[in-house]
XYZ file of C-alpha atoms in Angstrom:
481
model
C 22.677 31.522 38.011
C 25.967 32.444 39.634
C 26.765 29.994 42.399
C 30.353 31.014 42.990
C 31.192 30.898 46.680
C 31.854 34.267 48.198
C 34.771 35.025 50.484
C 32.876 36.192 53.547
C 34.337 36.963 56.945
C 34.578 33.823 59.053
C 35.827 33.233 62.579
C 39.544 32.641 62.895
C 39.246 28.974 63.659
C 40.821 25.925 62.116
C 39.006 23.096 60.421
C 40.018 19.881 62.103
C 41.945 17.547 59.802
C 41.025 19.687 56.818
C 43.047 20.997 53.912
C 41.906 24.516 54.561
C 41.387 26.797 57.513
C 38.847 29.547 57.783
C 41.549 32.081 58.464
C 42.703 31.640 54.872
C 39.779 30.245 52.926
C 40.119 31.170 49.298
C 37.717 28.671 47.817
C 37.369 28.155 44.124
C 33.956 28.493 42.596
C 31.852 25.406 41.996
C 32.634 23.634 38.775
C 29.649 24.115 36.545
C 28.645 23.075 33.087
C 26.946 25.357 30.628
C 25.007 28.598 31.085
C 23.045 29.194 34.224
C 19.882 31.180 34.738
C 18.035 32.260 37.825
C 14.679 30.693 38.535
C 14.242 32.037 42.023
C 12.849 35.511 41.446
C 9.327 34.128 41.776
C 9.905 32.504 45.148
C 7.065 34.269 46.907
C 4.543 31.466 46.873
C 1.709 30.972 49.277
C 2.883 31.210 52.855
C 5.792 28.831 52.585
C 8.844 30.420 50.973
C 11.644 32.528 52.342
C 14.140 33.978 49.879
C 17.648 33.929 51.260
C 20.825 35.306 49.752
C 24.395 35.924 50.793
C 26.070 39.284 50.663
C 28.013 38.502 47.515
C 27.713 36.060 44.651
C 25.312 33.479 46.106
C 21.622 33.913 45.501
C 19.255 31.000 45.895
C 15.867 29.999 47.225
C 15.249 28.421 50.597
C 11.885 27.083 51.580
C 10.999 28.451 54.960
C 7.356 27.859 55.827
C 6.927 26.491 59.298
C 4.074 24.084 58.997
C 5.134 21.137 61.098
C 3.450 17.775 61.405
C 4.834 15.294 63.877
C 5.623 12.118 61.950
C 4.008 8.912 63.087
C 5.699 5.579 63.512
C 7.831 3.586 65.885
C 10.893 4.478 67.923
C 14.260 4.193 66.279
C 17.819 5.067 67.191
C 19.904 7.470 65.149
C 23.562 7.623 65.987
C 25.461 6.579 62.930
C 28.149 9.102 62.099
C 29.039 8.151 58.611
C 27.005 9.988 57.783
C 26.588 20.082 44.656
C 25.619 23.221 43.345
C 23.326 25.872 44.654
C 25.025 26.615 47.915
C 22.926 28.801 50.154
C 23.995 29.889 53.586
C 21.093 31.164 55.629
C 20.675 34.899 55.476
C 22.155 35.570 58.860
C 25.335 36.825 60.419
C 28.302 34.503 60.489
C 28.961 33.712 64.117
C 31.489 31.950 66.251
C 30.703 28.268 66.665
C 28.605 27.497 69.754
C 31.475 25.721 71.487
C 34.020 28.487 70.860
C 36.533 25.654 70.483
C 39.801 26.122 68.668
C 39.064 23.276 66.303
C 35.817 22.879 64.387
C 33.749 19.711 64.606
C 32.245 19.365 61.163
C 28.964 17.634 60.413
C 27.294 16.717 57.128
C 23.549 16.054 57.068
C 22.209 14.050 54.133
C 18.494 14.557 53.544
C 16.269 12.144 51.678
C 12.649 11.100 51.323
C 12.654 7.892 53.340
C 10.537 4.834 52.711
C 8.639 2.090 54.515
C 10.890 -0.801 55.445
C 8.038 -3.290 55.939
C 4.512 -3.577 54.573
C 3.149 -2.569 57.980
C 5.022 0.708 57.637
C 3.315 1.667 54.380
C 0.154 3.346 55.722
C 1.878 5.461 58.425
C 4.574 6.398 55.899
C 1.895 7.582 53.478
C 0.251 9.564 56.263
C 3.519 11.385 56.959
C 3.880 12.063 53.244
C 0.430 13.519 52.681
C 0.426 15.414 55.981
C 3.234 17.517 54.521
C 1.754 20.835 53.289
C 4.418 20.935 50.564
C 2.963 17.729 49.112
C -0.723 18.645 49.418
C -0.851 22.447 49.394
C -4.237 23.407 50.789
C -5.554 26.973 50.709
C -5.507 28.694 54.072
C -9.258 28.138 54.387
C -8.743 24.375 54.519
C -5.424 24.016 56.316
C -7.059 22.537 59.391
C -7.997 19.598 57.140
C -4.346 18.707 56.409
C -4.008 15.821 58.832
C -7.565 14.418 58.474
C -7.151 14.493 54.703
C -3.763 12.808 54.991
C -5.350 10.079 57.086
C -8.047 9.488 54.476
C -5.650 9.405 51.531
C -3.157 7.154 53.305
C -5.875 4.628 54.146
C -7.217 4.647 50.586
C -3.806 4.361 48.908
C -2.196 1.889 51.297
C -3.494 -1.331 49.644
C -2.141 -0.440 46.189
C 1.108 0.894 47.633
C 1.590 -2.314 49.604
C 1.323 -4.263 46.365
C 4.095 -2.161 44.896
C 6.396 -2.594 47.867
C 5.619 -6.309 48.017
C 6.751 -6.570 44.390
C 10.208 -5.178 45.266
C 10.784 -7.352 48.303
C 8.415 -6.060 50.962
C 9.884 -2.640 51.663
C 11.969 0.241 50.402
C 15.767 -0.153 50.115
C 16.209 3.628 50.380
C 17.476 3.716 53.959
C 20.079 1.031 53.366
C 21.332 2.724 50.213
C 21.456 6.161 51.845
C 23.406 4.728 54.777
C 25.873 3.248 52.277
C 26.177 6.606 50.547
C 26.837 8.288 53.896
C 29.555 5.765 54.745
C 31.290 6.128 51.381
C 30.984 9.919 51.528
C 32.652 9.971 54.956
C 35.550 7.980 53.535
C 35.761 10.283 50.507
C 35.991 13.297 52.820
C 38.688 11.610 54.885
C 40.633 10.942 51.688
C 40.568 14.707 51.166
C 41.870 15.281 54.711
C 38.535 16.357 56.157
C 37.210 14.682 59.277
C 33.423 14.899 59.486
C 30.470 13.115 61.030
C 27.934 12.283 58.345
C 24.284 11.934 59.368
C 21.181 10.699 57.565
C 17.810 12.414 58.030
C 14.670 11.239 56.269
C 11.612 13.389 55.688
C 8.818 10.822 56.071
C 10.302 7.758 57.771
C 13.083 6.636 60.036
C 15.586 7.999 60.769
C 13.604 11.255 60.749
C 15.344 14.576 60.217
C 14.368 15.566 63.745
C 16.268 12.573 65.149
C 19.360 13.297 63.071
C 19.396 16.929 64.209
C 19.217 15.928 67.853
C 22.190 13.604 67.313
C 24.067 16.476 65.679
C 23.402 18.562 68.762
C 24.487 15.787 71.141
C 27.707 15.340 69.180
C 28.550 19.009 69.585
C 28.879 19.765 65.874
C 30.159 23.324 65.382
C 29.770 23.721 61.618
C 27.248 21.914 59.410
C 26.752 21.304 55.690
C 23.276 20.171 54.649
C 23.127 18.104 51.459
C 19.690 17.070 50.178
C 20.103 14.038 47.921
C 17.962 15.573 45.180
C 19.958 16.887 42.187
C 17.322 19.497 41.298
C 15.492 21.781 43.709
C 11.751 21.419 44.177
C 9.317 22.729 46.745
C 8.159 19.186 47.440
C 11.616 17.647 48.026
C 14.504 19.880 49.057
C 12.125 22.700 49.951
C 10.083 20.567 52.318
C 13.171 19.136 54.019
C 14.725 22.572 54.554
C 11.451 23.888 55.968
C 11.613 21.222 58.676
C 15.193 22.169 59.489
C 14.252 25.826 59.801
C 11.469 24.939 62.211
C 13.808 22.890 64.405
C 16.695 25.338 64.360
C 14.690 28.447 65.129
C 13.286 26.844 68.293
C 16.677 25.862 69.727
C 19.212 28.352 71.127
C 22.229 26.170 70.309
C 21.108 25.250 66.808
C 20.044 28.786 65.922
C 23.693 29.877 66.335
C 25.174 26.891 64.488
C 26.866 27.921 61.199
C 25.052 26.051 58.417
C 25.557 25.888 54.661
C 22.890 24.279 52.471
C 23.593 22.824 49.049
C 20.194 23.414 47.473
C 20.856 21.764 44.117
C 23.809 20.238 42.341
C 22.491 18.974 38.998
C 24.980 21.132 37.093
C 28.135 19.888 38.830
C 30.756 18.338 36.600
C 30.967 15.188 38.701
C 27.234 14.542 38.544
C 26.980 15.241 34.807
C 29.939 13.018 33.945
C 28.771 10.239 36.267
C 25.343 10.213 34.622
C 26.926 10.244 31.161
C 29.176 7.319 32.170
C 26.191 5.202 33.203
C 24.243 6.047 30.043
C 27.221 5.317 27.783
C 27.780 1.967 29.472
C 24.135 0.902 29.124
C 23.962 1.979 25.474
C 26.653 -0.571 24.649
C 24.401 -3.383 25.888
C 22.077 -2.827 22.894
C 22.682 -4.499 19.540
C 22.457 -1.114 17.769
C 23.521 1.534 20.321
C 23.089 4.459 17.909
C 19.436 3.578 17.318
C 18.468 3.738 21.003
C 16.256 6.576 22.227
C 17.477 7.922 25.567
C 14.342 8.318 27.660
C 14.773 10.577 30.690
C 11.989 9.951 33.210
C 11.807 12.524 36.006
C 9.562 12.631 39.035
C 6.682 14.982 38.336
C 5.278 17.892 40.316
C 1.931 19.668 39.941
C 1.951 22.409 37.299
C 0.738 24.885 39.928
C 4.028 24.503 41.792
C 5.894 25.816 38.765
C 3.447 28.331 37.315
C 1.955 29.722 40.527
C 4.591 29.081 43.198
C 7.726 29.650 41.132
C 9.218 26.197 41.656
C 12.434 26.076 39.546
C 12.235 22.290 39.171
C 11.151 22.152 35.517
C 13.760 24.677 34.371
C 16.490 22.905 36.297
C 15.415 19.525 34.964
C 15.482 20.713 31.361
C 18.893 22.297 31.862
C 20.121 19.111 33.538
C 19.116 17.017 30.514
C 20.788 19.512 28.197
C 24.037 19.290 30.168
C 24.039 15.474 30.184
C 23.336 15.299 26.464
C 26.043 17.905 25.860
C 28.549 15.700 27.684
C 27.444 12.660 25.683
C 27.743 14.596 22.415
C 31.281 15.602 23.374
C 32.009 11.865 23.571
C 30.602 11.257 20.099
C 27.229 9.984 21.331
C 24.450 11.810 19.496
C 21.376 9.671 20.180
C 17.887 11.114 20.151
C 16.461 11.782 23.578
C 13.252 12.845 25.276
C 12.092 13.912 28.737
C 8.865 12.926 30.459
C 7.488 13.030 34.010
C 6.260 10.124 36.123
C 4.457 9.419 39.409
C 1.518 11.789 39.141
C -1.375 11.355 41.571
C -4.723 13.034 42.098
C -6.974 15.061 39.789
C -4.696 18.099 39.351
C -2.550 18.725 36.281
C 1.080 17.641 36.607
C 4.096 18.514 34.495
C 3.833 17.113 30.988
C 4.543 15.095 28.981
C 3.596 12.085 31.099
C 5.917 9.077 30.999
C 3.185 6.507 30.346
C 1.680 8.508 27.473
C 5.046 9.134 25.821
C 5.945 5.443 25.959
C 2.775 4.582 24.043
C 3.456 7.334 21.502
C 7.016 6.138 20.919
C 5.814 2.611 20.358
C 3.233 3.839 17.863
C 5.957 5.745 15.994
C 7.918 2.540 15.530
C 10.693 3.102 18.070
C 12.401 -0.219 18.649
C 14.962 0.453 21.384
C 14.633 2.573 24.520
C 16.971 3.325 27.406
C 15.180 4.664 30.494
C 17.145 7.107 32.668
C 15.708 7.933 36.149
C 17.217 11.398 36.297
C 15.532 12.616 39.515
C 16.883 9.841 41.683
C 20.328 8.921 43.006
C 19.097 5.831 44.885
C 16.995 2.872 43.869
C 13.523 2.888 45.398
C 9.950 2.070 44.479
C 9.764 4.560 41.608
C 12.723 2.954 39.866
C 12.361 -0.684 40.918
C 8.598 -1.011 40.534
C 7.253 1.912 38.519
C 9.990 2.036 35.866
C 11.322 -1.526 35.897
C 7.922 -3.201 36.007
C 5.009 -0.924 35.065
C 6.705 1.203 32.410
C 8.725 -1.647 30.978
C 5.561 -3.712 30.516
C 3.773 -0.755 28.940
C 6.691 -0.099 26.581
C 6.840 -3.687 25.395
C 3.069 -3.782 24.934
C 3.325 -0.593 22.880
C 5.717 -2.191 20.391
C 9.142 -1.334 21.769
C 11.346 -4.393 21.334
C 14.467 -3.616 23.359
C 14.276 -2.027 26.805
C 17.097 -0.968 29.084
C 17.396 1.103 32.237
C 20.275 3.117 33.658
C 20.817 2.300 37.350
C 20.676 5.026 39.973
C 24.051 6.530 40.868
C 24.141 4.976 44.335
C 27.750 4.908 45.530
C 29.389 5.463 42.135
C 32.907 6.634 42.966
C 33.025 9.691 40.694
C 29.629 10.832 41.975
C 30.471 10.500 45.671
C 33.872 12.135 45.181
C 32.204 15.145 43.593
C 29.716 15.397 46.463
C 32.689 15.461 48.836
C 34.167 18.334 46.800
C 30.838 20.163 46.975
C 30.793 19.848 50.763
C 34.339 21.180 51.098
C 33.491 24.112 48.815
C 30.321 24.894 50.753
C 31.718 24.698 54.269
C 33.403 28.146 54.496
C 30.148 29.912 53.590
C 28.259 28.512 56.587
C 26.290 31.107 58.545
C 23.897 31.007 61.463
C 20.205 30.609 60.846
C 18.265 33.791 61.481
C 14.803 33.273 62.961
C 12.165 34.518 60.556
C 8.481 35.031 60.957
C 6.299 32.602 59.045
C 3.393 34.335 57.448
C 1.607 30.990 57.127
C 1.018 31.071 60.871
C -0.780 34.393 60.765
C -4.493 34.328 61.470
C -6.837 36.657 59.705
C -7.373 39.932 61.550
C -11.033 39.873 60.528
C -12.847 37.532 62.976
C -16.011 37.419 60.840
C -14.060 36.342 57.772
C -12.210 33.734 59.828
C -15.463 32.278 61.201
C -16.975 32.103 57.697
C -13.941 30.181 56.459
C -14.101 27.771 59.357
C -17.826 27.224 58.827
C -17.577 26.313 55.155
C -14.397 24.352 55.710
C -16.118 22.306 58.391
C -19.015 21.544 56.044
C -16.554 20.278 53.421
C -14.783 18.142 56.028
C -18.116 16.703 57.184
C -19.067 15.524 53.689
C -15.596 14.171 53.009
C -15.460 12.148 56.185
C -19.015 10.813 55.906
C -18.986 9.878 52.230
C -19.706 6.151 51.644
C -16.293 5.556 50.114
C -14.504 7.012 53.115
C -16.647 5.066 55.603
C -16.025 1.798 53.726
C -12.296 2.455 53.549
C -12.013 3.130 57.266
C -14.201 0.151 58.143
C -11.923 -2.123 56.094
C -8.871 -0.498 57.637
C -10.097 -1.108 61.167
C -11.043 -4.711 60.400
């Protein structure tokens, strides 16, 4: 996939405190490793994808369904201004900044999942998660069940999830880490002579994306780069976060004219690949026999239907990502065996295989003695690294016969990683364009009233049995008590 930035026509304005101005913005292409291939031709999935492309060399997928569920939780202030590459400007016309000021006021919006900070936050956090139609993708017939179903699932899963968060200290460290990343990224940009406000927006907990966007508006930002902190693109991560942004921006006159550039994925950037290789190389040397260690990449899973039916490029990007990291290690003389598996599956549907837990057992049965786990989907420590990998999978591996276990830490604020993200932002900024309002086909209602009534009738029957099943009644009774 060609992600070279195009030299489009931009307003003759100067970037404040920046190395470059938009009147003379010859920007080098993103530094990439290895061959690229396009995975976005299938982005026509059910009622929630908009395919956007620039006029020249950028072509990428942007999720654009406009389902919107108001998150639940408590009030919280967002005002911190500390705040890769598939760069995708929205498919709109580049416009003058809303302020028409001589100097640009640059903003960077970091997007992440979010996580409950206390045990009391767990159930409402889970509700926000499962109320997202990119997490539970219901057929149109059953879309009115999205929030009731999310309520049921969040109540049922909360007790087990609370145990997990209690095991790592009573809450997720994700917000604190992301704030640290934003602060270090702001300093990295300043070191490159770019002044920018860096904001943090979480998808399912505070500070919500909606709050961050309102702060961006209050601060009068005139040009924005959006950087989801997910190396690979998936419908359920970057896609969901961008969908929320589209919903907010299309409803606001100021924001709809704000030039925006989105870095959809950045797993193939040189800085990311080398930073991951550095961490792996360092951890390998902690083993008695480094050459005998199997490098075990564990990625967050997604349902198979996302990939096969909806055209999610996540699996292809993940496999290419592993190939690039191993290629960098091989160039350093490190030629260990490696494998990739997927973790964190839930529900009865089929998820991407092989599954992490099953592969660990198989490796133990084959006599593997040493294993180095690499959480390749994540750049911050959170429950899936601290509890699922460090506790559950480690215990399973040792029980399966593996003698030596190690784990590569998440990138966090690794200097080489953050510096490369700063480079990605600078490269992306000149391609910013205004968001064009687009019609969301998911909001269309069937033109056939009889067919619509039939769907509602059978959907209501299903909802009735779900809500009145003994298990659901018991769960809610316990929840209320």
